[in-house]
Amino acid sequence: MLKMLDVGKWPLFALHSQEELKLIRQVCVFGSAGNEVLYATENDEVFALGTNCSGSLGIGDVQSSIEPRRINILCGKKLASLSYGSGPHVVLATTEGEVYAWGHNAYSQLGNGTTSHSYIPCQISTNLVNKKVIEVACGSHHSMVLTADGEVYSWGYNNSGQIGSGSTANQPIPRRVTGCLQNKIAINIACGQMCSMAVIENGEVYVWGYNGNGQLGLGNGGNQPTPCRIAALQGIHVQRIACGYAHTLVLTDEGHIYAWGANSYGQLGTGNRSNQLHPVLVTIHQDRIVEIAACHSSHTSAAKTQGDDVYMWGQCRGQSIILPFLTHFCCTDDVFACFATPAVTWRLLSVEPDNHLTIAQSIKKAFDNPDNADLRFQVDGKYIYVHKVFLKIRCEHFHSVLNNGTEEIIEISEFSYPVYRAFLEYLYTDSISLPPEDAIGLLDLASFYRDNRLKKLCQQTIKQGISEENAIALLSTAIKYEAKKAIMFGRDSGKRKPGCQRIRWLDNIKALSSQSTEMLKVVQD
């Protein structure tokens, strides 16, 4: 659940006033070019606008609209889950468990037994009577739902077995996916363009449909007409699954990501562009992963850590990012708004109507806030407001020096204000946001306080910040810092400043200097 819903990242909302945007509680942007949008307001009114391909706006006609038009049949209903296909068609579940579908229907993906497009949402009842649907998923032209009792139903296009019926005949109405799923309880479903997947309550993953790029993770490239368990994940407990166009991501109960399938854009995050027929572990941050994101209309992948760091990889604005890249986004949804092609949402975005903050958000908000701080650091004549108990919990150095102290102000002269503030903010947020020049100073500080995780974050920031434009300046800054520390810590005189330890700065920036020197050669050439 998102706390801040910034729909302004999508151009379709450019003509909305700020007052109108504040009323929005749920949003889905979809379509072949991200030109269709559906949203719900705080009063449970549902609106749509955009190009309206195949009547996918559900407003009763095929006229495009730059202004929001109300979808009357959905007003007053609370939306629980929404997905869309390539036609596009839309499938929606309410919090009451009802299912509605509309839009493109040439392959019976609306589940109403016909192949006629529908310009208004129609409730799907066949075989779903007395079933409460809690999740929906769409492929390019097929649909799937998950019920509260763990059953999976599918319908629509079936040329590659994506319906899981055992044949390749299209399925005009919902049918329960059985076979190996017959007596199992599913907890999560996902669709690629022409494949389907389900996670079972015991952490097993079952897959079926098109497998030309190895997106089923079965170790081969053959299509699978009925659900089949991924044997390579034996002993690994999967919690969530996400499908891209032709690649797959799963999140385990230990906070790890495994990926497989197509990789021509680096969407597996393995450091190369080779397809993978078996699941491979994706190496990201040491922090636990709590969310994965992918969408069947794109080759983009994203993930969020427990410390709220957001990574992206794959096809991002035309570039191929083959390893997870740390962004400055606060949610995975921003990755798809700003970098995916098309710029669509990978899920139904939601925002809480109140001002409730999570623990992490509350702690972040408390940093450098004089209202309830009990300690101030004075650096370069400026104050930084913090809390003794929190510093003692988060940092071994402060646990020692503040254990019996009664200080209210501590002066810091060894480091600059931006560097020391970034260090204290890191203790509150587990992340850093600094230009590479200041990150050099923070790397020095991390060595001083023996914080290996902070050192790695600094090294990553410096490495990613090296460019042809700043290589010379960056290397110069590194050399200046080395000279400054040599004097400050008595490297030449053999003396050390009281209370300080000698820092092996040169060792810490060895990799940086090497990279900068290489970049410097590029500049000179």
Short mmCIF file of C-alpha atoms in Angstrom, two decimals:
data_model
loop_
_atom_site.label_atom_id
_atom_site.label_comp_id
_atom_site.label_asym_id
_atom_site.label_seq_id
_atom_site.Cartn_x
_atom_site.Cartn_y
_atom_site.Cartn_z
CA MET A 1 0.00 0.00 0.00
CA LEU A 2 1.42 3.34 -1.02
CA LYS A 3 1.28 6.35 1.28
CA MET A 4 1.89 9.02 -1.34
CA LEU A 5 0.32 8.56 -4.78
CA ASP A 6 2.07 10.81 -7.28
CA VAL A 7 0.02 10.35 -10.44
CA GLY A 8 1.70 13.42 -11.92
CA LYS A 9 4.38 11.17 -13.36
CA TRP A 10 1.84 10.09 -15.99
CA PRO A 11 1.10 12.78 -18.64
CA LEU A 12 -2.57 11.77 -18.80
CA PHE A 13 -3.13 13.64 -15.54
CA ALA A 14 -1.52 16.88 -16.72
CA LEU A 15 -4.88 18.61 -17.17
CA HIS A 16 -6.16 17.68 -13.71
CA SER A 17 -6.13 20.32 -11.00
CA GLN A 18 -4.34 19.67 -7.71
CA GLU A 19 -7.73 19.54 -6.00
CA GLU A 20 -8.88 16.78 -8.35
CA LEU A 21 -5.65 14.80 -7.93
CA LYS A 22 -6.00 14.86 -4.15
CA LEU A 23 -9.30 12.98 -4.44
CA ILE A 24 -7.74 10.01 -6.29
CA ARG A 25 -7.25 6.85 -4.22
CA GLN A 26 -6.55 4.15 -6.83
CA VAL A 27 -5.06 4.29 -10.33
CA CYS A 28 -4.25 1.98 -13.22
CA VAL A 29 -2.51 3.20 -16.39
CA PHE A 30 -2.59 0.70 -19.26
CA GLY A 31 -2.73 0.29 -23.04
CA SER A 32 -0.16 -0.27 -25.80
CA ALA A 33 1.22 3.23 -25.31
CA GLY A 34 0.10 3.88 -21.74
CA ASN A 35 -2.70 6.05 -23.09
CA GLU A 36 -5.61 4.65 -21.09
CA VAL A 37 -6.26 5.23 -17.41
CA LEU A 38 -8.83 4.17 -14.84
CA TYR A 39 -9.03 5.63 -11.36
CA ALA A 40 -11.21 5.59 -8.25
CA THR A 41 -11.79 8.52 -5.91
CA GLU A 42 -12.17 8.72 -2.14
CA ASN A 43 -15.95 8.65 -2.67
CA ASP A 44 -15.71 5.32 -4.56
CA GLU A 45 -16.51 6.95 -7.89
CA VAL A 46 -14.70 5.37 -10.84
CA PHE A 47 -13.54 7.35 -13.87
CA ALA A 48 -11.62 6.62 -17.08
CA LEU A 49 -9.94 8.67 -19.79
CA GLY A 50 -7.64 8.13 -22.75
CA THR A 51 -7.68 6.73 -26.27
CA ASN A 52 -10.27 4.01 -25.48
CA CYS A 53 -8.95 1.28 -27.81
CA SER A 54 -11.56 -1.48 -28.22
CA GLY A 55 -13.76 0.24 -25.66
CA SER A 56 -11.27 -0.52 -22.91
CA LEU A 57 -12.30 2.53 -20.88
CA GLY A 58 -15.62 0.88 -20.12
CA ILE A 59 -17.60 4.09 -20.67
CA GLY A 60 -20.08 2.66 -23.16
CA ASP A 61 -18.52 3.71 -26.47
CA VAL A 62 -15.19 3.81 -28.32
CA GLN A 63 -14.71 7.58 -28.24
CA SER A 64 -11.42 8.82 -26.84
CA SER A 65 -11.66 11.30 -24.02
CA ILE A 66 -9.16 13.78 -22.64
CA GLU A 67 -11.51 14.48 -19.76
CA PRO A 68 -12.51 11.88 -17.13
CA ARG A 69 -15.78 10.05 -17.78
CA ARG A 70 -17.62 8.18 -15.06
CA ILE A 71 -18.02 4.39 -15.24
CA ASN A 72 -21.44 4.24 -13.61
CA ILE A 73 -21.66 0.49 -13.10
CA LEU A 74 -18.50 0.51 -10.98
CA CYS A 75 -19.29 3.58 -8.88
CA GLY A 76 -19.91 2.69 -5.24
CA LYS A 77 -17.85 -0.48 -5.49
CA LYS A 78 -14.44 -0.80 -3.85
CA LEU A 79 -11.69 -2.07 -6.16
CA ALA A 80 -9.47 -4.90 -4.92
CA SER A 81 -7.46 -6.07 -7.94
CA LEU A 82 -7.16 -5.05 -11.59
CA SER A 83 -5.20 -6.31 -14.59
CA TYR A 84 -5.22 -5.70 -18.33
CA GLY A 85 -4.24 -7.36 -21.60
CA SER A 86 -2.73 -6.20 -24.86
CA GLY A 87 -6.01 -5.66 -26.79
CA PRO A 88 -6.50 -4.12 -24.36
CA HIS A 89 -9.03 -5.84 -22.18
CA VAL A 90 -9.53 -5.19 -18.48
CA VAL A 91 -10.44 -7.57 -15.66
CA LEU A 92 -11.34 -6.19 -12.24
CA ALA A 93 -12.22 -7.71 -8.87
CA THR A 94 -14.08 -5.82 -6.13
CA THR A 95 -13.55 -6.23 -2.40
CA GLU A 96 -16.81 -8.20 -2.40
CA GLY A 97 -15.19 -10.76 -4.71
CA GLU A 98 -17.16 -9.84 -7.84
CA VAL A 99 -15.38 -9.93 -11.23
CA TYR A 100 -15.99 -7.51 -14.11
CA ALA A 101 -14.41 -7.49 -17.57
CA TRP A 102 -14.60 -5.27 -20.65
CA GLY A 103 -12.71 -4.21 -23.78
CA HIS A 104 -11.13 -6.37 -26.47
CA ASN A 105 -12.64 -9.85 -26.77
CA ALA A 106 -11.57 -11.42 -30.06
CA TYR A 107 -10.24 -14.45 -28.16
CA SER A 108 -12.99 -14.66 -25.51
CA GLN A 109 -10.70 -13.10 -22.91
CA LEU A 110 -13.73 -11.41 -21.28
CA GLY A 111 -15.09 -14.81 -20.27
CA ASN A 112 -18.66 -14.12 -21.39
CA GLY A 113 -18.82 -16.92 -23.97
CA THR A 114 -18.60 -14.60 -27.01
CA THR A 115 -15.92 -12.96 -29.13
CA SER A 116 -17.64 -9.56 -29.23
CA HIS A 117 -15.98 -6.56 -27.64
CA SER A 118 -17.72 -5.07 -24.63
CA TYR A 119 -17.75 -1.31 -24.11
CA ILE A 120 -19.05 -1.50 -20.54
CA PRO A 121 -17.96 -3.65 -17.57
CA CYS A 122 -19.89 -6.91 -17.46
CA GLN A 123 -19.91 -9.15 -14.43
CA ILE A 124 -18.46 -12.61 -14.98
CA SER A 125 -20.60 -15.16 -13.18
CA THR A 126 -20.25 -18.41 -15.13
CA ASN A 127 -18.53 -20.97 -12.88
CA LEU A 128 -17.70 -18.19 -10.40
CA VAL A 129 -21.06 -18.09 -8.58
CA ASN A 130 -20.50 -18.17 -4.81
CA LYS A 131 -16.78 -17.75 -5.41
CA LYS A 132 -15.01 -14.74 -3.92
CA VAL A 133 -12.23 -13.62 -6.27
CA ILE A 134 -9.29 -11.95 -4.49
CA GLU A 135 -6.78 -11.51 -7.33
CA VAL A 136 -6.88 -11.16 -11.12
CA ALA A 137 -4.15 -11.45 -13.77
CA CYS A 138 -4.12 -10.96 -17.53
CA GLY A 139 -1.76 -12.06 -20.26
CA SER A 140 -1.83 -10.61 -23.76
CA HIS A 141 -5.23 -12.12 -24.57
CA HIS A 142 -6.08 -14.47 -21.71
CA SER A 143 -7.34 -13.95 -18.18
CA MET A 144 -6.97 -15.67 -14.82
CA VAL A 145 -8.42 -15.21 -11.32
CA LEU A 146 -7.64 -16.54 -7.84
CA THR A 147 -10.43 -17.24 -5.36
CA ALA A 148 -10.38 -16.89 -1.59
CA ASP A 149 -10.32 -20.67 -1.20
CA GLY A 150 -7.18 -20.97 -3.36
CA GLU A 151 -8.71 -22.07 -6.66
CA VAL A 152 -7.45 -20.77 -10.02
CA TYR A 153 -9.76 -20.12 -12.99
CA SER A 154 -8.69 -19.07 -16.50
CA TRP A 155 -10.14 -18.32 -19.93
CA GLY A 156 -9.38 -16.73 -23.31
CA TYR A 157 -6.59 -17.24 -25.84
CA ASN A 158 -4.94 -20.64 -25.55
CA ASN A 159 -2.66 -21.11 -28.56
CA SER A 160 0.26 -22.16 -26.34
CA GLY A 161 -1.59 -23.83 -23.49
CA GLN A 162 -1.72 -20.71 -21.29
CA ILE A 163 -5.20 -21.64 -20.07
CA GLY A 164 -3.82 -24.87 -18.61
CA SER A 165 -6.65 -27.04 -19.94
CA GLY A 166 -4.40 -29.56 -21.67
CA SER A 167 -5.35 -28.42 -25.18
CA THR A 168 -4.71 -25.38 -27.36
CA ALA A 169 -8.38 -24.54 -27.95
CA ASN A 170 -9.52 -21.11 -26.78
CA GLN A 171 -11.59 -21.12 -23.60
CA PRO A 172 -14.72 -18.89 -23.84
CA ILE A 173 -15.76 -19.03 -20.16
CA PRO A 174 -13.89 -19.45 -16.86
CA ARG A 175 -12.79 -22.99 -16.11
CA ARG A 176 -10.93 -24.14 -13.05
CA VAL A 177 -7.26 -24.97 -13.67
CA THR A 178 -6.86 -28.49 -12.36
CA GLY A 179 -4.28 -31.16 -13.13
CA CYS A 180 -1.45 -30.76 -10.61
CA LEU A 181 -3.35 -27.88 -8.99
CA GLN A 182 -6.44 -29.98 -8.27
CA ASN A 183 -5.92 -30.44 -4.54
CA LYS A 184 -3.58 -27.50 -3.89
CA ILE A 185 -4.30 -24.04 -2.45
CA ALA A 186 -2.86 -21.17 -4.51
CA ILE A 187 -1.93 -17.87 -2.85
CA ASN A 188 -0.65 -15.81 -5.81
CA ILE A 189 -1.03 -15.78 -9.60
CA ALA A 190 0.68 -14.01 -12.51
CA CYS A 191 0.62 -13.97 -16.32
CA GLY A 192 3.27 -13.34 -18.92
CA GLN A 193 2.28 -12.55 -22.49
CA MET A 194 1.28 -16.15 -23.20
CA CYS A 195 2.02 -18.07 -20.02
CA SER A 196 0.49 -18.45 -16.56
CA MET A 197 1.87 -19.18 -13.10
CA ALA A 198 0.68 -19.83 -9.57
CA VAL A 199 2.34 -19.95 -6.15
CA ILE A 200 1.04 -22.59 -3.75
CA GLU A 201 0.72 -22.13 0.02
CA ASN A 202 3.69 -24.42 0.64
CA GLY A 203 5.93 -22.19 -1.51
CA GLU A 204 5.95 -24.31 -4.68
CA VAL A 205 5.55 -22.68 -8.10
CA TYR A 206 3.46 -24.17 -10.92
CA VAL A 207 3.70 -22.92 -14.51
CA TRP A 208 2.04 -23.53 -17.88
CA GLY A 209 1.75 -22.06 -21.39
CA TYR A 210 4.32 -20.64 -23.82
CA ASN A 211 7.95 -21.43 -23.05
CA GLY A 212 9.91 -20.36 -26.13
CA ASN A 213 12.26 -18.19 -24.04
CA GLY A 214 12.44 -20.49 -21.04
CA GLN A 215 10.04 -18.29 -19.07
CA LEU A 216 8.52 -21.33 -17.39
CA GLY A 217 11.83 -22.21 -15.72
CA LEU A 218 11.50 -25.90 -16.51
CA GLY A 219 14.93 -26.28 -18.11
CA ASN A 220 13.66 -26.52 -21.68
CA GLY A 221 11.93 -24.43 -24.35
CA GLY A 222 8.84 -26.56 -24.89
CA ASN A 223 5.30 -25.31 -24.25
CA GLN A 224 3.44 -26.74 -21.27
CA PRO A 225 -0.36 -27.29 -21.71
CA THR A 226 -1.04 -28.13 -18.03
CA PRO A 227 0.44 -26.88 -14.73
CA CYS A 228 3.89 -28.23 -13.95
CA ARG A 229 5.95 -27.68 -10.79
CA ILE A 230 9.35 -25.98 -11.16
CA ALA A 231 11.60 -28.72 -9.79
CA ALA A 232 14.65 -26.43 -9.70
CA LEU A 233 13.01 -24.47 -6.86
CA GLN A 234 12.83 -27.54 -4.62
CA GLY A 235 13.57 -26.49 -1.05
CA ILE A 236 13.00 -22.79 -1.82
CA HIS A 237 9.85 -21.26 -0.35
CA VAL A 238 8.41 -18.73 -2.81
CA GLN A 239 6.03 -16.05 -1.57
CA ARG A 240 5.33 -13.91 -4.66
CA ILE A 241 5.73 -14.19 -8.42
CA ALA A 242 5.85 -11.52 -11.15
CA CYS A 243 5.90 -11.99 -14.92
CA GLY A 244 7.40 -9.70 -17.53
CA TYR A 245 6.81 -10.01 -21.26
CA ALA A 246 8.84 -13.23 -21.40
CA HIS A 247 10.74 -13.38 -18.11
CA THR A 248 9.82 -14.31 -14.56
CA LEU A 249 10.79 -13.14 -11.06
CA VAL A 250 9.99 -14.79 -7.74
CA LEU A 251 10.49 -13.57 -4.17
CA THR A 252 11.34 -16.09 -1.46
CA ASP A 253 10.47 -16.08 2.22
CA GLU A 254 14.12 -15.23 2.95
CA GLY A 255 13.94 -12.05 0.87
CA HIS A 256 15.85 -13.39 -2.15
CA ILE A 257 14.99 -13.05 -5.85
CA TYR A 258 15.25 -15.76 -8.48
CA ALA A 259 14.76 -15.03 -12.18
CA TRP A 260 14.58 -16.92 -15.47
CA GLY A 261 13.45 -16.62 -19.10
CA ALA A 262 14.20 -14.01 -21.76
CA ASN A 263 17.16 -11.75 -21.05
CA SER A 264 17.89 -9.78 -24.23
CA TYR A 265 17.60 -6.51 -22.28
CA GLY A 266 19.23 -7.73 -19.08
CA GLN A 267 15.81 -8.08 -17.42
CA LEU A 268 17.04 -11.03 -15.34
CA GLY A 269 19.68 -8.90 -13.65
CA THR A 270 22.39 -11.53 -14.08
CA GLY A 271 25.04 -9.25 -15.60
CA ASN A 272 24.64 -10.65 -19.13
CA ARG A 273 21.98 -10.98 -21.83
CA SER A 274 21.74 -14.75 -22.06
CA ASN A 275 18.36 -16.40 -21.59
CA GLN A 276 18.05 -18.67 -18.58
CA LEU A 277 16.04 -21.90 -18.69
CA HIS A 278 16.41 -22.49 -14.93
CA PRO A 279 15.92 -20.12 -11.98
CA VAL A 280 19.06 -18.14 -11.09
CA LEU A 281 19.67 -16.09 -7.95
CA VAL A 282 19.69 -12.32 -8.56
CA THR A 283 22.37 -10.57 -6.52
CA ILE A 284 21.18 -7.21 -5.27
CA HIS A 285 21.79 -5.52 -1.96
CA GLN A 286 22.52 -7.46 1.20
CA ASP A 287 19.30 -5.99 2.57
CA ARG A 288 16.18 -8.16 2.45
CA ILE A 289 13.97 -7.79 -0.65
CA VAL A 290 10.32 -7.19 0.21
CA GLU A 291 8.78 -6.48 -3.21
CA ILE A 292 9.33 -7.51 -6.83
CA ALA A 293 7.74 -5.92 -9.88
CA ALA A 294 7.33 -6.83 -13.54
CA CYS A 295 4.63 -6.38 -16.16
CA HIS A 296 3.71 -8.61 -19.13
CA SER A 297 3.81 -5.60 -21.46
CA SER A 298 7.48 -4.76 -20.81
CA HIS A 299 11.01 -6.11 -20.34
CA THR A 300 11.61 -4.13 -17.14
CA SER A 301 12.21 -5.47 -13.62
CA ALA A 302 12.22 -3.73 -10.26
CA ALA A 303 12.58 -4.57 -6.57
CA LYS A 304 12.36 -2.85 -3.21
CA THR A 305 14.38 -3.65 -0.09
CA GLN A 306 13.35 -3.62 3.54
CA GLY A 307 15.32 -0.38 3.87
CA ASP A 308 13.14 1.19 1.12
CA ASP A 309 15.87 1.13 -1.55
CA VAL A 310 14.40 0.66 -5.05
CA TYR A 311 16.36 -1.09 -7.80
CA MET A 312 15.59 -1.43 -11.51
CA TRP A 313 17.06 -3.41 -14.40
CA GLY A 314 16.20 -4.59 -17.91
CA GLN A 315 14.87 -2.31 -20.63
CA CYS A 316 14.81 1.17 -19.14
CA ARG A 317 14.13 4.08 -21.50
CA GLY A 318 15.77 2.24 -24.39
CA GLN A 319 18.84 1.25 -22.38
CA SER A 320 19.71 -2.29 -21.35
CA ILE A 321 20.60 -2.41 -17.67
CA ILE A 322 22.00 -5.88 -17.03
CA LEU A 323 22.53 -5.55 -13.26
CA PRO A 324 20.16 -4.16 -10.60
CA PHE A 325 20.67 -0.38 -10.45
CA LEU A 326 19.98 1.60 -7.28
CA THR A 327 17.51 4.42 -7.98
CA HIS A 328 16.34 7.41 -5.96
CA PHE A 329 12.70 6.32 -6.25
CA CYS A 330 10.62 5.57 -3.18
CA CYS A 331 8.51 2.85 -4.83
CA THR A 332 8.76 0.34 -7.68
CA ASP A 333 5.77 1.98 -9.38
CA ASP A 334 7.91 5.02 -10.18
CA VAL A 335 10.27 2.77 -12.15
CA PHE A 336 7.48 1.82 -14.54
CA ALA A 337 6.13 5.38 -14.73
CA CYS A 338 9.51 6.86 -15.66
CA PHE A 339 11.50 4.09 -17.36
CA ALA A 340 9.27 1.29 -18.69
CA THR A 341 8.08 1.05 -22.30
CA PRO A 342 5.15 1.53 -22.41
CA ALA A 343 4.85 3.65 -19.26
CA VAL A 344 2.09 1.69 -17.52
CA THR A 345 1.37 0.60 -13.97
CA TRP A 346 2.31 -2.96 -13.05
CA ARG A 347 -0.49 -3.13 -10.46
CA LEU A 348 -3.49 -1.19 -9.21
CA LEU A 349 -1.92 1.70 -7.31
CA SER A 350 -3.50 2.55 -3.98
CA VAL A 351 -3.09 5.25 -1.37
CA GLU A 352 -4.34 5.37 2.20
CA PRO A 353 -6.63 8.35 2.86
CA ASP A 354 -5.12 9.12 6.28
CA ASN A 355 -1.72 10.38 7.33
CA HIS A 356 -0.54 7.16 8.95
CA LEU A 357 3.22 6.68 8.76
CA THR A 358 5.12 3.41 8.92
CA ILE A 359 7.85 2.95 11.53
CA ALA A 360 10.52 3.59 8.91
CA GLN A 361 8.78 6.74 7.71
CA SER A 362 8.35 8.02 11.28
CA ILE A 363 12.03 7.48 12.07
CA LYS A 364 13.06 9.20 8.85
CA LYS A 365 10.81 12.14 9.66
CA ALA A 366 12.37 12.46 13.15
CA PHE A 367 15.88 13.00 11.78
CA ASP A 368 17.23 16.54 12.17
CA ASN A 369 13.99 17.62 13.82
CA PRO A 370 14.62 19.94 16.80
CA ASP A 371 11.16 19.34 18.30
CA ASN A 372 12.08 16.21 20.26
CA ALA A 373 15.85 15.79 19.75
CA ASP A 374 18.08 15.42 22.82
CA LEU A 375 21.46 15.87 21.12
CA ARG A 376 22.96 18.31 18.62
CA PHE A 377 26.05 17.92 16.48
CA GLN A 378 27.75 21.18 15.53
CA VAL A 379 29.56 20.93 12.21
CA ASP A 380 30.88 23.92 10.26
CA GLY A 381 28.80 26.17 12.51
CA LYS A 382 25.55 24.32 11.73
CA TYR A 383 23.47 22.07 13.97
CA ILE A 384 22.21 18.57 13.23
CA TYR A 385 19.47 17.34 15.61
CA VAL A 386 19.42 13.66 16.62
CA HIS A 387 18.35 11.24 19.37
CA LYS A 388 20.91 9.61 21.67
CA VAL A 389 19.03 6.36 22.17
CA PHE A 390 18.63 5.83 18.44
CA LEU A 391 22.31 6.51 17.71
CA LYS A 392 23.33 4.05 20.45
CA ILE A 393 21.10 1.38 18.92
CA ARG A 394 22.29 1.96 15.36
CA CYS A 395 26.03 2.58 15.76
CA GLU A 396 28.63 0.80 17.91
CA HIS A 397 30.74 3.96 18.10
CA PHE A 398 27.92 5.97 19.64
CA HIS A 399 26.97 3.09 21.90
CA SER A 400 30.38 3.54 23.51
CA VAL A 401 30.82 7.31 23.57
CA LEU A 402 27.22 8.14 24.55
CA ASN A 403 26.76 5.36 27.07
CA ASN A 404 27.21 7.52 30.16
CA GLY A 405 27.45 10.93 28.56
CA THR A 406 25.33 13.92 29.38
CA GLU A 407 26.36 15.96 26.35
CA GLU A 408 23.80 18.11 24.62
CA ILE A 409 26.16 19.44 21.94
CA ILE A 410 29.06 17.62 20.25
CA GLU A 411 31.40 19.52 17.97
CA ILE A 412 32.79 17.78 14.91
CA SER A 413 35.82 19.21 13.10
CA GLU A 414 37.18 16.19 11.24
CA PHE A 415 34.41 16.07 8.64
CA SER A 416 32.36 18.57 6.65
CA TYR A 417 28.72 19.35 7.35
CA PRO A 418 27.33 17.57 4.21
CA VAL A 419 29.37 14.46 4.98
CA TYR A 420 28.51 14.21 8.65
CA ARG A 421 24.86 15.01 8.08
CA ALA A 422 24.71 12.29 5.42
CA PHE A 423 26.24 9.86 7.92
CA LEU A 424 23.68 10.65 10.61
CA GLU A 425 20.84 10.51 8.07
CA TYR A 426 22.11 7.09 6.96
CA LEU A 427 21.66 5.85 10.54
CA TYR A 428 18.00 6.91 10.34
CA THR A 429 17.23 5.75 6.79
CA ASP A 430 19.76 3.04 5.80
CA SER A 431 20.46 4.94 2.58
CA ILE A 432 22.64 7.78 1.31
CA SER A 433 22.11 10.53 -1.23
CA LEU A 434 25.32 12.41 -2.01
CA PRO A 435 27.30 13.54 -5.05
CA PRO A 436 30.41 11.37 -5.60
CA GLU A 437 32.76 14.10 -4.34
CA ASP A 438 31.07 14.14 -0.91
CA ALA A 439 30.75 10.35 -0.98
CA ILE A 440 34.55 10.22 -0.89
CA GLY A 441 34.46 12.01 2.45
CA LEU A 442 31.67 9.73 3.68
CA LEU A 443 33.70 6.70 2.68
CA ASP A 444 36.50 8.04 4.88
CA LEU A 445 34.05 8.48 7.75
CA ALA A 446 32.68 4.96 7.23
CA SER A 447 36.21 3.62 7.65
CA PHE A 448 36.64 5.70 10.80
CA TYR A 449 33.47 4.25 12.36
CA ARG A 450 34.10 0.77 10.89
CA ASP A 451 30.73 0.59 9.13
CA ASN A 452 31.24 -1.85 6.27
CA ARG A 453 27.73 -1.48 4.86
CA LEU A 454 28.12 2.28 4.64
CA LYS A 455 31.47 1.81 2.93
CA LYS A 456 29.84 -0.34 0.27
CA LEU A 457 27.10 2.21 -0.31
CA CYS A 458 29.72 4.96 -0.69
CA GLN A 459 31.80 2.88 -3.07
CA GLN A 460 28.68 2.17 -5.14
CA THR A 461 27.78 5.88 -5.24
CA ILE A 462 31.29 6.86 -6.26
CA LYS A 463 31.55 4.16 -8.90
CA GLN A 464 28.18 5.03 -10.43
CA GLY A 465 29.02 8.74 -10.31
CA ILE A 466 32.24 8.54 -12.30
CA SER A 467 31.88 10.09 -15.75
CA GLU A 468 34.06 11.68 -18.37
CA GLU A 469 32.98 15.09 -17.12
CA ASN A 470 33.96 14.65 -13.48
CA ALA A 471 36.78 12.07 -13.59
CA ILE A 472 39.57 14.64 -13.16
CA ALA A 473 37.79 16.56 -10.40
CA LEU A 474 36.89 13.35 -8.61
CA LEU A 475 40.43 12.03 -8.64
CA SER A 476 41.69 15.42 -7.48
CA THR A 477 39.26 15.33 -4.56
CA ALA A 478 40.45 11.85 -3.62
CA ILE A 479 44.08 13.00 -3.62
CA LYS A 480 43.24 16.07 -1.53
CA TYR A 481 41.43 13.92 1.00
CA GLU A 482 44.43 11.60 1.25
CA ALA A 483 46.76 14.56 1.95
CA LYS A 484 44.34 16.08 4.45
CA LYS A 485 44.00 12.87 6.41
CA ALA A 486 47.73 12.28 6.39
CA ILE A 487 48.19 15.58 8.25
CA MET A 488 45.11 15.27 10.48
CA PHE A 489 45.96 11.84 11.77
CA GLY A 490 49.72 12.39 11.98
CA ARG A 491 50.77 10.03 9.23
CA ASP A 492 53.99 11.96 8.62
CA SER A 493 54.76 12.93 12.22
CA GLY A 494 53.86 9.61 13.76
CA LYS A 495 51.36 11.41 16.04
CA ARG A 496 47.67 10.85 16.21
CA LYS A 497 44.92 13.16 17.21
CA PRO A 498 43.48 12.15 20.64
CA GLY A 499 40.55 9.77 20.38
CA CYS A 500 41.12 9.06 16.68
CA GLN A 501 42.55 6.08 14.92
CA ARG A 502 44.72 6.10 11.84
CA ILE A 503 42.68 5.62 8.72
CA ARG A 504 44.01 3.62 5.82
CA TRP A 505 42.40 5.99 3.32
CA LEU A 506 44.52 4.94 0.40
CA ASP A 507 43.32 1.34 0.76
CA ASN A 508 39.72 2.48 0.86
CA ILE A 509 39.91 4.47 -2.39
CA LYS A 510 42.20 2.13 -4.28
CA ALA A 511 39.34 0.90 -6.46
CA LEU A 512 38.11 4.47 -6.98
CA SER A 513 41.53 5.76 -8.00
CA SER A 514 41.91 2.93 -10.47
CA GLN A 515 38.51 3.63 -12.02
CA SER A 516 39.13 7.38 -12.07
CA THR A 517 42.52 6.94 -13.67
CA GLU A 518 41.02 4.77 -16.39
CA MET A 519 38.34 7.37 -17.00
CA LEU A 520 41.00 10.08 -17.01
CA LYS A 521 42.82 8.25 -19.80
CA VAL A 522 39.59 8.18 -21.77
CA VAL A 523 39.22 11.93 -21.30
CA GLN A 524 42.81 12.61 -22.34
CA ASP A 525 42.55 10.38 -25.39
#
